[in-house]
Backbone as JSON, one array per atom type, in Angstrom:
{
  "sequence": "MARPGCTCGSASTAATSAVATPHRSDTPRPTSASRPTRSCAVSSPASPGDGVSSTSSSASVTSVTSPAPISLVLASASPARKKLLHAAGIDPSVVVSGVDEAAVLDAARTTYGELAAEDIALLLARAKAEDVAAQIDHAVIVGCDSVLELDGEVHGKPASAAEAVARWQRMRGTAGVLHTGHWVVDTRDSDLGGTGATLGATASTTVHFARLTDAEIEAYVASGEPLRVAGAFTLDGLGGPYVSAIEGDPSNVVGLSLPLLRELLGELGLLWHQLRASGIPT",
  "N": [[134.09, -0.98, -87.76], [136.08, -2.56, -90.3], [136.33, -6.1, -90.67], [139.06, -8.41, -90.21], [138.93, -10.35, -92.26], [137.94, -8.97, -94.32], [139.65, -6.84, -94.83], [141.85, -8.24, -95.76], [141.01, -9.06, -98.1], [139.84, -11.52, -98.52], [137.54, -14.32, -99.34], [134.63, -15.64, -97.75], [133.05, -18.68, -97.63], [129.93, -20.41, -97.65], [128.8, -23.63, -96.71], [126.85, -24.64, -98.47], [126.72, -22.88, -100.59], [127.99, -21.32, -103.64], [131.43, -21.13, -104.24], [132.99, -18.13, -103.52], [134.89, -15.83, -105.68], [138.19, -15.6, -104.72], [140.28, -12.95, -103.34], [143.08, -11.53, -105.02], [146.48, -10.7, -104.54], [148.32, -8.33, -106.23], [150.89, -7.66, -105.78], [154.19, -8.12, -106.66], [156.68, -10.6, -105.82], [160.29, -10.31, -105.24], [162.27, -11.35, -107.91], [164.53, -13.75, -109.35], [167.34, -13.4, -111.65], [166.88, -14.18, -115.18], [167.35, -17.55, -116.13], [170.17, -18.91, -117.88], [170.29, -20.12, -121.24], [171.02, -23.52, -121.82], [173.74, -25.12, -123.57], [175.07, -27.72, -125.74], [177.53, -29.98, -126.96], [177.58, -31.75, -130.09], [178.31, -34.67, -132.1], [178.85, -35.08, -135.56], [177.24, -37.55, -137.64], [178.86, -40.45, -139.28], [179.09, -40.29, -142.85], [177.11, -42.34, -145.16], [178.85, -44.92, -146.78], [181.33, -43.85, -146.66], [183.5, -45.39, -145.63], [185.51, -44.83, -143.99], [186.33, -43.5, -140.76], [184.49, -40.69, -139.65], [185.11, -37.18, -139.29], [184.56, -35.37, -136.33], [182.43, -32.67, -135.5], [181.69, -29.58, -133.65], [178.73, -28.33, -132.51], [176.51, -25.76, -131.46], [173.7, -26.29, -129.59], [170.41, -25.47, -128.77], [168.8, -26.27, -125.92], [165.62, -27.89, -125.19], [163.49, -26.52, -122.97], [161.97, -27.89, -120.13], [158.8, -27.85, -118.54], [158.99, -26.13, -115.4], [159.19, -28.02, -112.4], [156.45, -28.0, -110.02], [156.63, -26.93, -106.76], [154.86, -27.75, -103.98], [154.06, -26.64, -100.81], [153.03, -27.53, -97.68], [151.95, -25.89, -95.06], [151.49, -27.04, -92.37], [151.12, -29.31, -89.7], [149.4, -31.27, -89.75], [148.55, -34.64, -90.19], [146.29, -35.57, -91.41], [145.62, -33.61, -93.28], [147.8, -33.78, -95.07], [147.49, -36.44, -95.91], [145.09, -36.32, -97.28], [145.65, -34.62, -99.42], [147.55, -36.17, -100.74], [145.99, -38.39, -101.47], [144.52, -37.15, -103.37], [146.29, -36.89, -105.38], [148.52, -35.2, -105.05], [151.63, -34.7, -103.58], [152.75, -33.15, -101.1], [155.47, -31.1, -99.75], [156.2, -30.74, -96.29], [156.18, -28.08, -94.06], [156.36, -26.93, -90.93], [154.91, -24.14, -89.41], [156.1, -21.53, -87.1], [154.23, -19.94, -85.77], [152.84, -18.04, -83.27], [149.76, -18.53, -82.26], [147.96, -17.56, -80.37], [148.98, -15.06, -79.94], [148.68, -13.84, -82.48], [145.84, -13.8, -82.74], [145.24, -12.1, -80.5], [146.39, -9.75, -81.23], [144.88, -9.12, -83.54], [142.25, -8.91, -82.42], [142.68, -6.58, -80.86], [142.87, -4.71, -82.82], [140.55, -5.0, -84.38], [138.37, -5.78, -82.89], [136.01, -8.06, -81.57], [136.04, -11.3, -83.08], [134.77, -12.94, -85.87], [134.07, -16.5, -86.27], [134.77, -17.63, -88.85], [136.64, -15.64, -89.57], [138.67, -15.97, -87.75], [139.71, -18.52, -88.35], [140.63, -17.97, -90.98], [142.63, -15.94, -90.5], [144.47, -17.28, -88.88], [145.3, -19.22, -90.82], [146.43, -17.6, -92.8], [148.48, -16.47, -91.37], [150.19, -18.67, -90.76], [150.82, -19.64, -93.42], [152.13, -17.4, -94.37], [154.25, -17.16, -92.65], [155.76, -19.44, -93.21], [156.23, -18.99, -95.91], [158.08, -16.79, -95.87], [160.38, -18.17, -95.37], [160.93, -19.79, -97.47], [161.67, -20.03, -100.93], [160.61, -20.25, -104.45], [158.27, -21.74, -104.48], [154.89, -22.96, -103.92], [152.93, -22.12, -101.26], [150.77, -23.46, -98.88], [148.57, -22.68, -96.4], [146.53, -23.74, -93.54], [143.78, -23.63, -91.33], [141.55, -24.76, -88.84], [138.33, -24.35, -87.24], [135.75, -25.01, -84.9], [132.43, -23.92, -84.77], [130.13, -23.53, -82.37], [126.93, -23.09, -81.21], [127.44, -20.29, -81.31], [129.88, -20.08, -80.15], [133.4, -20.36, -80.37], [135.59, -23.02, -81.04], [138.61, -24.66, -80.8], [141.25, -27.08, -80.56], [140.63, -29.19, -77.74], [141.83, -28.46, -74.54], [142.22, -30.34, -72.51], [141.39, -33.63, -71.39], [139.07, -33.68, -69.83], [137.89, -31.16, -70.66], [137.35, -32.08, -73.35], [135.43, -34.08, -72.98], [133.41, -32.6, -71.8], [132.84, -30.9, -73.84], [131.85, -32.69, -75.82], [129.65, -33.57, -74.53], [128.05, -31.37, -74.82], [127.92, -31.28, -77.59], [126.69, -33.56, -78.6], [123.97, -34.84, -80.33], [123.34, -32.36, -81.6], [124.2, -29.67, -83.9], [127.08, -28.24, -85.52], [129.23, -25.78, -86.98], [131.97, -26.3, -89.09], [134.69, -24.44, -89.78], [137.19, -23.84, -92.09], [140.0, -22.15, -92.73], [141.9, -21.11, -95.57], [145.04, -20.38, -97.0], [147.02, -19.14, -99.54], [150.38, -18.75, -100.79], [152.46, -17.54, -103.27], [155.64, -18.01, -104.04], [157.29, -18.35, -106.22], [159.65, -17.81, -108.85], [159.19, -15.17, -111.23], [159.86, -15.66, -113.86], [159.52, -18.31, -113.98], [156.97, -18.79, -113.93], [155.83, -17.73, -111.59], [153.68, -15.77, -109.53], [153.69, -14.07, -107.36], [151.53, -13.71, -105.73], [149.25, -13.52, -102.94], [146.76, -14.97, -101.34], [143.36, -15.94, -100.11], [140.7, -17.84, -98.61], [137.67, -18.81, -96.8], [136.22, -21.96, -96.14], [133.1, -23.44, -95.12], [131.38, -25.86, -93.27], [128.46, -27.59, -92.3], [128.05, -29.7, -89.61], [126.54, -32.48, -88.3], [125.96, -33.99, -85.16], [125.94, -37.27, -83.73], [123.84, -38.63, -81.19], [125.39, -39.34, -78.5], [126.09, -41.68, -75.96], [127.1, -41.22, -72.41], [128.99, -43.1, -71.9], [130.01, -43.78, -74.48], [131.21, -41.32, -75.07], [133.13, -41.04, -73.08], [134.81, -43.26, -73.83], [135.62, -42.57, -76.31], [137.03, -40.15, -75.95], [139.05, -41.19, -74.34], [140.6, -42.49, -76.16], [142.25, -40.63, -77.13], [142.27, -39.2, -79.5], [140.31, -37.01, -79.78], [141.63, -34.94, -78.55], [143.64, -34.08, -80.27], [142.62, -32.76, -82.52], [141.0, -30.06, -84.1], [137.8, -29.07, -82.95], [137.37, -31.35, -81.68], [136.79, -33.84, -82.86], [136.75, -36.19, -85.45], [136.19, -36.8, -89.03], [137.23, -38.74, -90.64], [138.39, -40.63, -89.11], [138.53, -42.16, -85.98], [136.35, -40.84, -84.88], [134.41, -40.86, -86.89], [131.99, -42.53, -86.82], [130.52, -41.15, -85.14], [129.53, -38.96, -86.28], [126.62, -37.89, -87.7], [125.6, -36.67, -90.05], [126.54, -34.48, -92.7], [126.5, -31.2, -94.1], [127.64, -30.01, -96.95], [131.04, -29.7, -98.07], [132.87, -32.61, -97.57], [135.69, -32.83, -97.43], [136.52, -30.51, -96.38], [135.83, -30.82, -93.69], [137.62, -32.69, -92.91], [139.92, -31.1, -92.95], [140.96, -29.58, -95.04], [139.66, -28.03, -97.73], [139.3, -29.51, -100.74], [138.01, -28.69, -103.27], [137.94, -25.89, -102.8], [140.63, -25.21, -102.55], [141.56, -25.89, -105.08], [140.31, -23.89, -106.59], [141.66, -21.62, -105.55], [144.3, -22.12, -106.31], [143.82, -22.05, -109.02], [143.54, -19.25, -109.26], [146.18, -18.54, -109.35], [146.87, -19.41, -111.8], [147.31, -21.99, -112.01], [146.58, -25.41, -112.66], [144.94, -28.28, -111.4], [145.65, -30.75, -112.43], [148.05, -30.12, -113.43], [149.72, -30.06, -111.26], [149.81, -32.72, -110.58], [151.12, -33.71, -112.66], [153.66, -32.88, -112.39], [155.8, -34.56, -111.73], [154.78, -35.69, -109.43], [153.71, -38.4, -107.45], [150.82, -40.4, -107.96]],
  "CA": [[135.42, -1.26, -88.38], [136.08, -3.78, -91.14], [136.85, -7.24, -90.09], [140.28, -8.79, -90.99], [138.62, -11.11, -93.39], [137.59, -8.06, -95.42], [140.89, -6.11, -95.09], [142.87, -9.0, -96.56], [140.3, -9.36, -99.36], [139.43, -12.97, -98.75], [136.18, -14.6, -99.44], [134.16, -16.68, -96.95], [132.11, -19.47, -98.36], [129.09, -21.25, -96.9], [128.88, -25.07, -97.21], [125.9, -24.96, -99.54], [126.83, -21.83, -101.59], [129.06, -21.41, -104.53], [132.62, -20.51, -103.7], [133.29, -16.79, -104.04], [136.2, -15.63, -106.12], [139.09, -14.98, -103.76], [141.12, -11.85, -103.73], [144.52, -11.87, -105.37], [147.32, -9.65, -104.46], [149.25, -8.14, -107.38], [152.29, -7.19, -105.51], [155.07, -9.27, -106.93], [157.85, -10.82, -105.02], [161.49, -10.19, -105.95], [162.6, -12.51, -108.69], [165.86, -13.89, -109.73], [167.61, -13.2, -113.1], [166.53, -15.3, -115.98], [168.42, -18.59, -116.24], [170.8, -18.93, -119.22], [170.02, -21.33, -122.05], [172.21, -24.54, -121.87], [174.21, -25.61, -124.96], [175.83, -28.95, -125.65], [178.22, -30.28, -128.17], [177.18, -33.03, -130.71], [179.09, -35.14, -133.18], [178.07, -35.39, -136.87], [177.37, -38.98, -137.87], [179.53, -40.82, -140.54], [178.24, -40.47, -144.07], [177.07, -43.68, -145.63], [179.77, -45.23, -147.89], [182.63, -43.3, -146.53], [184.48, -46.38, -145.43], [186.47, -44.37, -142.94], [185.76, -42.76, -139.65], [184.18, -39.32, -139.97], [185.5, -36.26, -138.26], [183.6, -34.82, -135.41], [182.42, -31.14, -135.42], [180.95, -29.31, -132.56], [177.64, -27.37, -132.71], [175.74, -25.18, -130.35], [172.33, -26.62, -129.81], [169.6, -24.86, -127.73], [168.06, -27.37, -125.3], [164.24, -27.6, -124.95], [163.23, -26.33, -121.42], [160.75, -28.56, -119.68], [158.15, -26.99, -117.53], [159.57, -26.32, -114.04], [158.3, -28.78, -111.41], [155.88, -27.08, -109.01], [156.77, -27.46, -105.36], [153.71, -27.35, -103.12], [154.46, -26.76, -99.43], [151.97, -27.55, -96.71], [152.38, -25.18, -93.82], [150.67, -27.64, -91.35], [151.61, -30.53, -89.12], [148.2, -32.26, -89.79], [148.6, -35.86, -91.09], [145.08, -35.67, -92.23], [145.62, -32.77, -94.52], [148.64, -34.27, -96.04], [146.86, -37.59, -96.5], [143.97, -35.82, -98.23], [146.28, -34.02, -100.66], [148.2, -37.29, -101.35], [144.96, -39.15, -102.15], [143.94, -36.41, -104.61], [147.38, -36.87, -106.38], [149.53, -34.24, -104.75], [152.49, -35.07, -102.49], [153.39, -31.97, -100.73], [156.43, -30.98, -98.62], [155.54, -30.19, -95.06], [157.12, -27.27, -93.19], [155.39, -26.48, -89.95], [155.2, -22.76, -89.01], [156.33, -21.36, -85.73], [153.4, -18.99, -85.41], [152.1, -17.97, -81.99], [148.41, -18.35, -82.64], [147.28, -16.71, -79.43], [149.48, -13.71, -80.17], [148.07, -13.47, -83.66], [144.46, -13.41, -82.41], [145.14, -11.0, -79.58], [146.71, -8.47, -82.02], [143.71, -8.84, -84.37], [141.18, -8.4, -81.59], [142.92, -5.26, -80.45], [142.6, -3.82, -83.95], [139.28, -5.22, -85.03], [137.43, -6.19, -81.89], [135.66, -9.57, -81.51], [136.26, -11.89, -84.41], [133.87, -14.21, -86.31], [134.75, -17.93, -86.44], [135.53, -17.74, -90.15], [137.78, -14.78, -89.63], [139.75, -16.57, -86.84], [140.23, -19.51, -89.25], [141.4, -17.42, -92.04], [143.76, -15.17, -90.01], [145.47, -18.2, -88.58], [145.83, -19.85, -92.03], [147.31, -16.65, -93.35], [149.74, -16.37, -90.56], [150.91, -19.95, -91.03], [151.28, -19.65, -94.8], [153.12, -16.28, -94.71], [155.49, -17.44, -91.89], [156.61, -20.47, -93.98], [156.68, -18.4, -97.11], [159.26, -16.01, -95.58], [161.55, -19.1, -95.24], [160.95, -20.74, -98.61], [161.42, -19.53, -102.23], [160.37, -21.06, -105.47], [157.24, -22.75, -104.04], [153.45, -22.47, -103.57], [152.68, -22.49, -99.92], [149.34, -23.56, -98.44], [148.38, -22.69, -94.92], [145.15, -24.01, -93.25], [143.47, -23.65, -89.88], [140.17, -25.21, -88.7], [137.69, -24.14, -85.9], [134.41, -25.43, -84.86], [131.46, -22.91, -84.22], [128.98, -24.29, -81.75], [126.14, -22.16, -80.45], [127.95, -19.02, -81.36], [131.17, -20.06, -79.53], [134.45, -20.89, -81.3], [136.47, -23.96, -80.33], [139.82, -25.36, -81.45], [141.52, -28.29, -79.88], [140.42, -29.24, -76.4], [143.12, -28.41, -73.73], [142.3, -31.52, -71.59], [140.37, -34.72, -71.48], [137.86, -33.17, -69.14], [137.24, -30.29, -71.66], [136.85, -32.84, -74.45], [134.24, -34.78, -72.43], [132.31, -31.52, -71.61], [132.4, -30.39, -75.19], [131.03, -33.65, -76.48], [128.28, -33.63, -73.93], [127.23, -30.27, -75.49], [127.77, -31.4, -79.09], [125.79, -34.71, -79.04], [122.52, -34.55, -80.8], [123.28, -31.04, -82.07], [124.98, -29.38, -85.1], [127.94, -27.17, -85.47], [129.82, -25.47, -88.34], [133.36, -26.44, -89.11], [135.27, -23.5, -90.64], [138.61, -24.08, -92.46], [140.63, -21.07, -93.6], [142.93, -21.57, -96.5], [145.79, -19.24, -97.5], [148.09, -19.55, -100.53], [151.3, -17.67, -101.16], [153.24, -18.01, -104.37], [156.99, -17.5, -103.96], [158.04, -18.83, -107.36], [160.24, -16.65, -109.71], [158.24, -14.82, -112.3], [160.36, -16.3, -115.03], [159.15, -19.71, -113.89], [155.51, -18.76, -113.78], [155.38, -17.24, -110.34], [152.82, -14.58, -109.63], [153.85, -13.25, -106.2], [150.2, -13.63, -105.17], [148.95, -14.07, -101.63], [145.3, -14.95, -101.29], [142.81, -16.98, -99.25], [139.16, -17.91, -98.4], [137.31, -19.79, -95.8], [135.02, -22.83, -96.4], [132.32, -23.72, -93.93], [130.54, -27.05, -93.48], [127.68, -27.95, -91.2], [128.29, -31.09, -89.07], [125.47, -33.02, -87.38], [126.6, -34.99, -84.28], [125.16, -38.33, -83.19], [123.46, -38.56, -79.73], [126.23, -40.31, -77.85], [125.95, -41.91, -74.46], [128.28, -40.86, -71.61], [130.12, -44.15, -71.95], [130.64, -43.59, -75.75], [131.98, -40.05, -75.03], [134.36, -41.33, -72.34], [135.64, -44.07, -74.52], [136.15, -41.75, -77.47], [138.01, -39.23, -75.36], [140.11, -41.98, -73.79], [141.44, -42.88, -77.28], [143.22, -39.46, -77.38], [141.91, -38.54, -80.74], [139.68, -35.63, -79.73], [142.65, -33.91, -78.03], [144.64, -33.77, -81.35], [142.02, -32.17, -83.65], [139.98, -28.94, -83.98], [136.45, -29.5, -82.71], [137.4, -32.61, -80.81], [136.21, -34.96, -83.57], [137.24, -36.47, -86.9], [135.24, -37.5, -89.94], [137.93, -39.79, -91.4], [139.01, -41.44, -88.09], [137.78, -42.87, -84.91], [135.13, -40.07, -84.68], [133.44, -41.0, -88.0], [130.7, -43.14, -86.47], [129.7, -40.23, -84.27], [129.0, -37.8, -87.18], [125.4, -38.51, -88.38], [125.45, -36.11, -91.29], [127.2, -33.09, -92.96], [125.98, -30.38, -95.22], [128.74, -29.25, -97.59], [132.24, -30.48, -98.52], [133.51, -33.47, -96.53], [137.14, -32.75, -97.26], [136.68, -29.39, -95.49], [135.73, -31.26, -92.33], [138.87, -33.37, -92.65], [140.9, -30.07, -92.59], [141.29, -28.78, -96.23], [138.65, -28.15, -98.82], [139.97, -29.74, -101.99], [137.37, -27.79, -104.26], [138.31, -24.42, -102.65], [142.06, -25.15, -102.86], [141.59, -25.92, -106.53], [139.89, -22.57, -107.05], [142.66, -20.72, -105.18], [145.47, -22.39, -107.21], [143.42, -21.48, -110.29], [143.81, -17.9, -109.39], [147.64, -18.38, -109.77], [147.1, -19.99, -113.11], [147.72, -23.49, -111.82], [145.5, -26.43, -112.77], [145.19, -29.4, -110.49], [146.35, -31.82, -113.13], [149.57, -29.68, -113.71], [150.46, -30.43, -110.06], [149.91, -34.16, -110.57], [152.04, -34.01, -113.82], [155.06, -32.38, -112.12], [156.65, -35.58, -111.1], [154.17, -36.03, -108.19], [153.11, -39.67, -107.57], [149.42, -40.49, -107.61]],
  "C": [[135.41, -2.61, -89.19], [136.8, -4.93, -90.42], [138.14, -7.61, -90.89], [140.1, -9.56, -92.2], [138.43, -10.23, -94.61], [138.85, -7.3, -95.77], [141.9, -6.88, -95.94], [142.18, -9.41, -97.83], [139.87, -10.76, -99.55], [137.93, -13.06, -98.83], [135.69, -15.72, -98.48], [133.09, -17.36, -97.59], [131.29, -20.4, -97.53], [129.06, -22.54, -97.57], [128.05, -25.23, -98.45], [125.93, -23.95, -100.67], [127.94, -22.03, -102.51], [130.26, -20.69, -103.91], [132.91, -19.16, -104.37], [134.63, -16.73, -104.58], [137.07, -14.95, -105.12], [139.89, -13.79, -104.33], [142.56, -12.31, -104.1], [145.33, -10.57, -105.22], [148.23, -9.49, -105.65], [150.62, -7.7, -107.03], [153.3, -8.31, -105.56], [156.16, -9.36, -105.83], [159.15, -10.57, -105.86], [161.78, -11.45, -106.68], [164.0, -12.57, -109.05], [166.09, -13.55, -111.22], [167.22, -14.44, -113.9], [167.67, -16.28, -116.19], [168.9, -18.57, -117.62], [170.4, -20.22, -119.93], [171.22, -22.26, -122.14], [172.55, -24.78, -123.37], [174.96, -26.99, -124.68], [176.51, -29.18, -126.98], [177.81, -31.64, -128.81], [178.1, -33.47, -131.74], [178.26, -35.47, -134.41], [178.35, -36.82, -137.18], [178.27, -39.2, -139.15], [178.6, -40.81, -141.67], [178.3, -41.82, -144.6], [178.07, -43.85, -146.79], [181.16, -44.57, -147.73], [183.78, -44.31, -146.35], [185.5, -46.06, -144.35], [185.69, -43.61, -141.82], [185.54, -41.23, -140.11], [184.76, -38.43, -138.88], [184.38, -35.69, -137.53], [183.55, -33.21, -135.45], [181.5, -30.83, -134.26], [179.98, -28.21, -132.94], [176.83, -26.98, -131.51], [174.32, -25.59, -130.51], [171.49, -26.19, -128.54], [168.75, -26.05, -127.18], [166.56, -26.92, -125.15], [164.01, -27.56, -123.4], [161.99, -27.05, -121.08], [160.08, -27.71, -118.7], [158.79, -27.19, -116.15], [158.63, -27.13, -113.13], [157.74, -27.74, -110.36], [155.95, -27.64, -107.61], [155.68, -26.92, -104.53], [154.12, -27.67, -101.72], [153.27, -26.67, -98.54], [152.47, -27.01, -95.45], [151.46, -25.71, -92.63], [151.21, -28.95, -91.05], [150.51, -31.62, -89.3], [148.49, -33.42, -90.71], [147.51, -35.95, -91.95], [145.12, -34.81, -93.5], [146.61, -33.19, -95.55], [148.13, -35.62, -96.72], [145.91, -37.19, -97.48], [144.6, -35.36, -99.47], [146.94, -35.28, -101.43], [147.13, -38.15, -102.17], [144.41, -38.48, -103.33], [145.17, -36.22, -105.6], [148.49, -35.87, -106.18], [150.35, -34.71, -103.51], [153.25, -33.98, -102.03], [154.62, -32.13, -99.81], [155.78, -30.47, -97.46], [156.67, -29.3, -94.31], [156.18, -26.57, -92.2], [155.82, -25.04, -89.5], [155.37, -22.68, -87.56], [155.49, -20.23, -85.22], [152.86, -19.1, -83.99], [150.64, -17.61, -82.25], [147.73, -17.44, -81.7], [147.7, -15.21, -79.56], [148.85, -13.1, -81.5], [146.65, -12.9, -83.57], [144.42, -12.28, -81.46], [145.45, -9.72, -80.27], [145.46, -8.17, -82.96], [142.51, -8.29, -83.57], [141.51, -6.96, -81.1], [142.7, -4.23, -81.49], [141.13, -3.89, -84.35], [138.12, -5.42, -84.06], [137.13, -7.68, -82.03], [135.6, -10.04, -82.91], [135.32, -12.93, -84.64], [134.65, -15.46, -86.38], [135.48, -17.97, -87.75], [136.67, -16.83, -90.29], [139.02, -15.34, -88.86], [140.49, -17.71, -87.74], [141.18, -19.0, -90.28], [142.68, -16.67, -91.58], [144.85, -16.13, -89.6], [146.16, -18.9, -89.75], [146.76, -18.92, -92.72], [148.62, -16.55, -92.65], [150.72, -17.5, -90.77], [151.64, -19.91, -92.37], [152.37, -18.52, -94.97], [154.4, -16.46, -93.83], [156.31, -18.46, -92.7], [157.12, -19.76, -95.3], [157.92, -17.48, -97.02], [160.5, -16.81, -95.46], [161.87, -19.82, -96.55], [160.77, -19.97, -99.87], [161.1, -20.55, -103.14], [159.37, -22.17, -105.17], [155.89, -22.09, -103.95], [153.26, -23.01, -102.25], [151.34, -22.38, -99.5], [149.23, -23.65, -96.98], [146.85, -22.94, -94.62], [144.97, -23.92, -91.75], [141.98, -23.93, -89.83], [139.64, -24.79, -87.31], [136.3, -24.52, -85.94], [133.5, -24.38, -84.2], [130.22, -23.68, -83.67], [128.23, -23.34, -80.85], [126.72, -20.79, -80.22], [129.27, -18.94, -80.65], [132.21, -20.76, -80.54], [135.38, -21.9, -80.52], [137.49, -24.62, -81.28], [139.98, -26.71, -80.8], [141.25, -28.2, -78.46], [141.78, -29.26, -75.67], [143.27, -29.67, -72.82], [141.22, -32.47, -71.93], [139.02, -34.29, -71.01], [137.12, -32.13, -70.06], [136.72, -31.07, -72.81], [135.55, -33.52, -74.05], [133.07, -33.75, -72.3], [131.84, -31.01, -72.9], [131.55, -31.45, -75.93], [129.59, -33.85, -75.8], [127.37, -32.48, -74.4], [126.98, -30.59, -76.91], [126.84, -32.52, -79.35], [124.41, -34.28, -79.27], [122.3, -33.2, -81.38], [124.06, -30.79, -83.41], [125.84, -28.28, -84.88], [128.46, -26.8, -86.85], [131.39, -25.49, -88.2], [133.89, -25.49, -90.21], [136.69, -23.81, -90.95], [139.08, -22.88, -93.25], [141.74, -21.68, -94.41], [143.66, -20.3, -97.0], [146.88, -19.68, -98.42], [149.02, -18.41, -100.8], [152.29, -18.34, -102.2], [154.64, -17.28, -104.34], [157.86, -17.88, -105.17], [158.54, -17.63, -108.12], [159.2, -16.41, -110.79], [158.62, -15.49, -113.63], [160.05, -17.8, -115.12], [157.71, -19.86, -113.64], [154.88, -18.09, -112.5], [154.59, -15.89, -110.49], [153.1, -13.5, -108.41], [152.67, -13.08, -105.45], [150.18, -14.17, -103.75], [147.42, -13.81, -101.44], [144.7, -16.12, -100.5], [141.29, -16.84, -99.23], [138.91, -18.89, -97.38], [136.13, -20.68, -96.4], [134.39, -23.35, -95.08], [131.3, -24.95, -94.2], [129.75, -27.37, -92.31], [127.81, -29.38, -90.86], [127.26, -31.34, -88.07], [126.2, -34.11, -86.5], [125.58, -35.98, -83.81], [124.79, -38.07, -81.67], [124.19, -39.63, -78.92], [125.87, -40.52, -76.45], [127.21, -41.43, -73.77], [129.43, -41.89, -71.84], [130.71, -44.07, -73.36], [131.64, -42.38, -75.67], [133.27, -40.38, -74.3], [135.23, -42.23, -73.07], [136.33, -43.45, -75.67], [137.31, -40.89, -76.99], [139.3, -39.94, -74.92], [141.05, -42.41, -74.96], [142.5, -41.77, -77.61], [142.96, -38.69, -78.53], [141.31, -37.1, -80.62], [140.55, -34.46, -79.23], [143.6, -33.38, -79.13], [143.98, -32.96, -82.5], [141.05, -31.06, -83.22], [138.58, -29.51, -83.86], [136.26, -30.69, -82.0], [136.72, -33.85, -81.46], [136.92, -35.08, -84.92], [136.11, -37.02, -87.8], [135.88, -38.71, -90.47], [138.74, -40.71, -90.36], [138.09, -42.15, -87.15], [136.44, -42.14, -84.64], [134.15, -40.26, -85.76], [132.15, -41.55, -87.71], [129.82, -42.2, -85.67], [129.2, -38.99, -84.91], [127.82, -38.4, -87.94], [125.17, -37.95, -89.71], [126.25, -34.87, -91.4], [126.46, -32.47, -94.11], [127.12, -29.59, -95.74], [129.88, -30.26, -98.01], [132.76, -31.25, -97.36], [134.93, -33.23, -96.34], [137.44, -31.54, -96.43], [136.66, -29.82, -94.03], [137.04, -32.0, -91.9], [140.04, -32.3, -92.43], [141.37, -29.26, -93.84], [140.3, -29.16, -97.36], [139.29, -28.26, -100.21], [139.29, -28.79, -103.13], [137.89, -26.26, -104.03], [139.83, -24.27, -102.88], [142.31, -25.11, -104.38], [141.29, -24.59, -107.12], [141.07, -21.54, -106.74], [143.93, -20.87, -106.06], [145.08, -21.92, -108.59], [143.61, -19.97, -110.45], [145.34, -17.6, -109.65], [147.88, -18.94, -111.03], [147.49, -21.37, -113.09], [146.54, -24.32, -111.89], [145.89, -27.58, -111.93], [146.0, -30.47, -111.21], [147.85, -31.46, -113.39], [150.39, -30.17, -112.38], [150.73, -32.0, -110.04], [150.96, -34.52, -111.65], [153.39, -33.62, -113.56], [155.81, -33.26, -111.25], [156.02, -36.07, -109.67], [153.45, -37.38, -108.35], [151.6, -39.62, -107.28], [149.12, -41.85, -107.1]]
}
C-alpha cells in the first residue's frame, strides 16, 4: 500500500541530493468577490494670472493598487524556526496548531502500516499547517515538524531527563538523520494572487555527534534544552559544541530548511524577495 507521503504527492529530499519538485494541489479555495476600485475627489489648481481664487471641480480618479502584503503564518511554537525566518528577512505571525500528534500518527498507521521517518515528519507538518489554515484566511501558512532517525528508530522530544540521557549515550560518536517535514497552504483570495494550493516536502540532513563523556551528557541534559527539541539536541544553541559535523542543509537541522521553503513558495508563484518587500523588516 502506498505510503502517506506518496498519497499526498509530496517529495522527500536527501541532504546531498537536489530538492525534488513538490506536488501542488490545484483545488482552489473559495474566494471573495473582487474589491471595488476606490475613487477620490481632487481640486483643480488656480490658473496662473487669474488673480482670483479658482473654483474647485470634482473628478473621479482611479487609484493605483499596490501589491497586497503577503501574510506568512508559521504554524509552530518553535522559537528557533521563527528566529531562522526573521534572520532571512521574514517576520511571520505565529499561530500554534491544536493537533493531537499521536492521534494523527495512529490513524495513519491504521491506514498505511508502519511509517518511515520522513513520512512521520511530513504527516505532522501537514496536519499542523492545515489545522491553522482552517482558522485563517488571506495568508500563506507554513507547518513544520522534525524527527531524528537513529539506527532505524524515530525519535522526537524526549519525555524525561532519564530518556534524554539514555538517548545521548546511544547518539555519542554516531550519526543520525534529522528529517524536517514542510507543508504550505495558500488561503489567499484568487484576486489577490492566491492559488488555493496545499503542498509539501521533507528535507533530510545527516548529523554526526561528538563522543561526549557521561559528565557532559548529564550537564547538557540538566540544562533542560534536550527536553524541548526533537532529537534532544540543537545546532544553534547549547548543543552546538556536541555536533561534530553535518551533511546537508544546516537550517534544516535548526528546524526549517530555508532552501526547501523557498522552492515550495516558488510553487505558489512567490519569490523570497517579495516576502521581504511586503513591509517585512530585515
